[in-house]
């Protein structure tokens, strides 16, 4: 059974930082692309960043480029998202997800397992 558990969310002032973690179990973590997504109330789920399992490719949404950094530690089965210079517009539930194929993408429809999410709230 695949299980993804996010942590690290919270309330932070604009300009602050948070580091999200996603611990995976029940899968060969080092064999899959992984991604971070977010969903704000009343909005669709959007891709934030994704990372290849093998060749180091990383994609970011334009809205977070230069502020967020995705990384993974395959030895610890853990995915990370370092978020700096946070803005109120970053407020959302953040989810990690496992891709079901190996075509690295920010399209959430290409991910088949999801965590329960961790809330990030940025105050102005």
PDB file of C-alpha atoms in Angstrom:
ATOM      1  CA  UNK A   1       0.000   0.000   0.000  1.00  0.00           C
ATOM      2  CA  UNK A   2       1.428   3.322  -1.096  1.00  0.00           C
ATOM      3  CA  UNK A   3       1.372   5.961   1.617  1.00  0.00           C
ATOM      4  CA  UNK A   4       2.526   9.575   1.310  1.00  0.00           C
ATOM      5  CA  UNK A   5       2.588  11.738   4.420  1.00  0.00           C
ATOM      6  CA  UNK A   6       3.268  15.468   4.235  1.00  0.00           C
ATOM      7  CA  UNK A   7       4.438  17.642   7.102  1.00  0.00           C
ATOM      8  CA  UNK A   8       5.931  21.069   7.722  1.00  0.00           C
ATOM      9  CA  UNK A   9       3.040  23.350   6.904  1.00  0.00           C
ATOM     10  CA  UNK A  10       1.925  26.161   9.146  1.00  0.00           C
ATOM     11  CA  UNK A  11       1.245  29.858   9.531  1.00  0.00           C
ATOM     12  CA  UNK A  12       3.992  32.248   8.466  1.00  0.00           C
ATOM     13  CA  UNK A  13       4.258  35.945   7.725  1.00  0.00           C
ATOM     14  CA  UNK A  14       4.866  37.183   4.203  1.00  0.00           C
ATOM     15  CA  UNK A  15       8.545  36.981   3.391  1.00  0.00           C
ATOM     16  CA  UNK A  16       9.043  33.999   5.648  1.00  0.00           C
ATOM     17  CA  UNK A  17      10.062  30.435   4.887  1.00  0.00           C
ATOM     18  CA  UNK A  18       8.771  26.918   5.384  1.00  0.00           C
ATOM     19  CA  UNK A  19      10.141  23.502   4.506  1.00  0.00           C
ATOM     20  CA  UNK A  20       7.668  20.826   3.579  1.00  0.00           C
ATOM     21  CA  UNK A  21       8.497  17.133   3.772  1.00  0.00           C
ATOM     22  CA  UNK A  22       6.768  14.133   2.272  1.00  0.00           C
ATOM     23  CA  UNK A  23       7.684  10.677   3.518  1.00  0.00           C
ATOM     24  CA  UNK A  24       6.779   7.770   1.264  1.00  0.00           C
ATOM     25  CA  UNK A  25       6.237   4.099   2.023  1.00  0.00           C
ATOM     26  CA  UNK A  26       4.948   1.085   0.156  1.00  0.00           C
ATOM     27  CA  UNK A  27       6.760   1.883  -3.073  1.00  0.00           C
ATOM     28  CA  UNK A  28      10.202   2.008  -4.633  1.00  0.00           C
ATOM     29  CA  UNK A  29      10.587   5.717  -4.033  1.00  0.00           C
ATOM     30  CA  UNK A  30      13.724   5.986  -6.173  1.00  0.00           C
ATOM     31  CA  UNK A  31      11.890   4.649  -9.219  1.00  0.00           C
ATOM     32  CA  UNK A  32       9.284   7.399  -9.631  1.00  0.00           C
ATOM     33  CA  UNK A  33       9.043  11.056 -10.471  1.00  0.00           C
ATOM     34  CA  UNK A  34       7.490  13.001  -7.624  1.00  0.00           C
ATOM     35  CA  UNK A  35       5.704  16.315  -7.430  1.00  0.00           C
ATOM     36  CA  UNK A  36       4.315  19.005  -5.169  1.00  0.00           C
ATOM     37  CA  UNK A  37       0.908  20.481  -5.836  1.00  0.00           C
ATOM     38  CA  UNK A  38      -1.311  23.002  -4.102  1.00  0.00           C
ATOM     39  CA  UNK A  39      -4.957  23.882  -3.986  1.00  0.00           C
ATOM     40  CA  UNK A  40      -6.460  27.065  -2.610  1.00  0.00           C
ATOM     41  CA  UNK A  41     -10.156  27.324  -1.709  1.00  0.00           C
ATOM     42  CA  UNK A  42     -12.263  27.720  -4.813  1.00  0.00           C
ATOM     43  CA  UNK A  43      -9.364  27.058  -7.151  1.00  0.00           C
ATOM     44  CA  UNK A  44      -8.160  24.072  -9.114  1.00  0.00           C
ATOM     45  CA  UNK A  45      -5.220  22.002  -7.970  1.00  0.00           C
ATOM     46  CA  UNK A  46      -2.039  23.290  -9.593  1.00  0.00           C
ATOM     47  CA  UNK A  47       1.433  21.898 -10.019  1.00  0.00           C
ATOM     48  CA  UNK A  48       4.114  23.647  -7.998  1.00  0.00           C
ATOM     49  CA  UNK A  49       7.226  21.602  -8.745  1.00  0.00           C
ATOM     50  CA  UNK A  50       8.291  18.130  -9.792  1.00  0.00           C
ATOM     51  CA  UNK A  51      11.525  16.181  -9.799  1.00  0.00           C
ATOM     52  CA  UNK A  52      12.736  13.281 -11.858  1.00  0.00           C
ATOM     53  CA  UNK A  53      13.596   9.999 -10.199  1.00  0.00           C
ATOM     54  CA  UNK A  54      16.746   9.544 -12.258  1.00  0.00           C
ATOM     55  CA  UNK A  55      18.287  12.378 -14.258  1.00  0.00           C
ATOM     56  CA  UNK A  56      17.940  15.420 -12.000  1.00  0.00           C
ATOM     57  CA  UNK A  57      15.358  17.232 -14.110  1.00  0.00           C
ATOM     58  CA  UNK A  58      13.250  19.674 -12.128  1.00  0.00           C
ATOM     59  CA  UNK A  59      10.302  21.810 -13.184  1.00  0.00           C
ATOM     60  CA  UNK A  60       8.746  24.743 -11.360  1.00  0.00           C
ATOM     61  CA  UNK A  61       5.572  26.694 -11.878  1.00  0.00           C
ATOM     62  CA  UNK A  62       6.383  30.232 -13.004  1.00  0.00           C
ATOM     63  CA  UNK A  63       4.763  31.613  -9.868  1.00  0.00           C
ATOM     64  CA  UNK A  64       7.333  29.949  -7.584  1.00  0.00           C
ATOM     65  CA  UNK A  65      10.528  30.052  -9.658  1.00  0.00           C
ATOM     66  CA  UNK A  66      13.393  31.539  -7.717  1.00  0.00           C
ATOM     67  CA  UNK A  67      11.556  31.147  -4.397  1.00  0.00           C
ATOM     68  CA  UNK A  68      10.874  27.412  -4.013  1.00  0.00           C
ATOM     69  CA  UNK A  69      13.328  24.522  -4.235  1.00  0.00           C
ATOM     70  CA  UNK A  70      12.358  20.888  -4.603  1.00  0.00           C
ATOM     71  CA  UNK A  71      14.666  18.066  -3.588  1.00  0.00           C
ATOM     72  CA  UNK A  72      14.551  14.402  -2.720  1.00  0.00           C
ATOM     73  CA  UNK A  73      16.497  12.018  -0.525  1.00  0.00           C
ATOM     74  CA  UNK A  74      15.987   8.561  -1.971  1.00  0.00           C
ATOM     75  CA  UNK A  75      17.791   6.940   0.949  1.00  0.00           C
ATOM     76  CA  UNK A  76      15.175   8.393   3.296  1.00  0.00           C
ATOM     77  CA  UNK A  77      12.204   7.980   0.917  1.00  0.00           C
ATOM     78  CA  UNK A  78      11.519  11.669   1.415  1.00  0.00           C
ATOM     79  CA  UNK A  79      10.584  14.552  -0.862  1.00  0.00           C
ATOM     80  CA  UNK A  80      11.146  18.154   0.201  1.00  0.00           C
ATOM     81  CA  UNK A  81       9.939  21.596  -0.791  1.00  0.00           C
ATOM     82  CA  UNK A  82      11.874  24.571   0.564  1.00  0.00           C
ATOM     83  CA  UNK A  83       9.699  27.649   0.290  1.00  0.00           C
ATOM     84  CA  UNK A  84      11.283  31.073   0.707  1.00  0.00           C
ATOM     85  CA  UNK A  85       9.965  34.609   0.288  1.00  0.00           C
ATOM     86  CA  UNK A  86       6.462  33.352   0.852  1.00  0.00           C
ATOM     87  CA  UNK A  87       3.576  35.494  -0.322  1.00  0.00           C
ATOM     88  CA  UNK A  88      -0.087  35.526   0.726  1.00  0.00           C
ATOM     89  CA  UNK A  89      -0.866  34.083  -2.727  1.00  0.00           C
ATOM     90  CA  UNK A  90       1.010  30.929  -1.706  1.00  0.00           C
ATOM     91  CA  UNK A  91      -1.668  30.133   0.872  1.00  0.00           C
ATOM     92  CA  UNK A  92      -3.087  26.699   0.026  1.00  0.00           C
ATOM     93  CA  UNK A  93      -3.177  23.052   0.955  1.00  0.00           C
ATOM     94  CA  UNK A  94       0.029  21.481  -0.325  1.00  0.00           C
ATOM     95  CA  UNK A  95       0.136  17.877  -1.515  1.00  0.00           C
ATOM     96  CA  UNK A  96       2.896  15.581  -2.601  1.00  0.00           C
ATOM     97  CA  UNK A  97       2.179  12.987  -5.244  1.00  0.00           C
ATOM     98  CA  UNK A  98       3.737  10.077  -7.100  1.00  0.00           C
ATOM     99  CA  UNK A  99       3.721  10.072 -10.879  1.00  0.00           C
ATOM    100  CA  UNK A 100       2.288   7.017 -12.658  1.00  0.00           C
ATOM    101  CA  UNK A 101       4.601   7.267 -15.633  1.00  0.00           C
ATOM    102  CA  UNK A 102       8.009   8.672 -16.441  1.00  0.00           C
ATOM    103  CA  UNK A 103       7.056  11.730 -18.493  1.00  0.00           C
ATOM    104  CA  UNK A 104       8.004  14.443 -15.997  1.00  0.00           C
ATOM    105  CA  UNK A 105       5.155  16.919 -15.804  1.00  0.00           C
ATOM    106  CA  UNK A 106       3.288  19.350 -13.555  1.00  0.00           C
ATOM    107  CA  UNK A 107      -0.044  17.996 -14.802  1.00  0.00           C
ATOM    108  CA  UNK A 108      -1.819  16.575 -11.741  1.00  0.00           C
ATOM    109  CA  UNK A 109      -3.672  14.076 -13.943  1.00  0.00           C
ATOM    110  CA  UNK A 110      -0.358  12.245 -14.421  1.00  0.00           C
ATOM    111  CA  UNK A 111      -0.076  11.430 -10.712  1.00  0.00           C
ATOM    112  CA  UNK A 112      -1.829   8.476  -9.169  1.00  0.00           C
ATOM    113  CA  UNK A 113      -1.029   8.563  -5.463  1.00  0.00           C
ATOM    114  CA  UNK A 114      -1.500  11.563  -3.196  1.00  0.00           C
ATOM    115  CA  UNK A 115      -0.827  12.493   0.372  1.00  0.00           C
ATOM    116  CA  UNK A 116      -3.432  13.995   2.665  1.00  0.00           C
ATOM    117  CA  UNK A 117      -1.938  17.479   2.397  1.00  0.00           C
ATOM    118  CA  UNK A 118      -0.427  20.037   4.725  1.00  0.00           C
ATOM    119  CA  UNK A 119      -1.840  23.544   5.097  1.00  0.00           C
ATOM    120  CA  UNK A 120       0.327  26.565   4.378  1.00  0.00           C
ATOM    121  CA  UNK A 121      -1.042  29.959   5.371  1.00  0.00           C
ATOM    122  CA  UNK A 122       0.872  33.150   4.649  1.00  0.00           C
ATOM    123  CA  UNK A 123      -0.298  36.297   6.381  1.00  0.00           C
ATOM    124  CA  UNK A 124       0.269  39.764   4.954  1.00  0.00           C
TER     125      UNK A 124
END
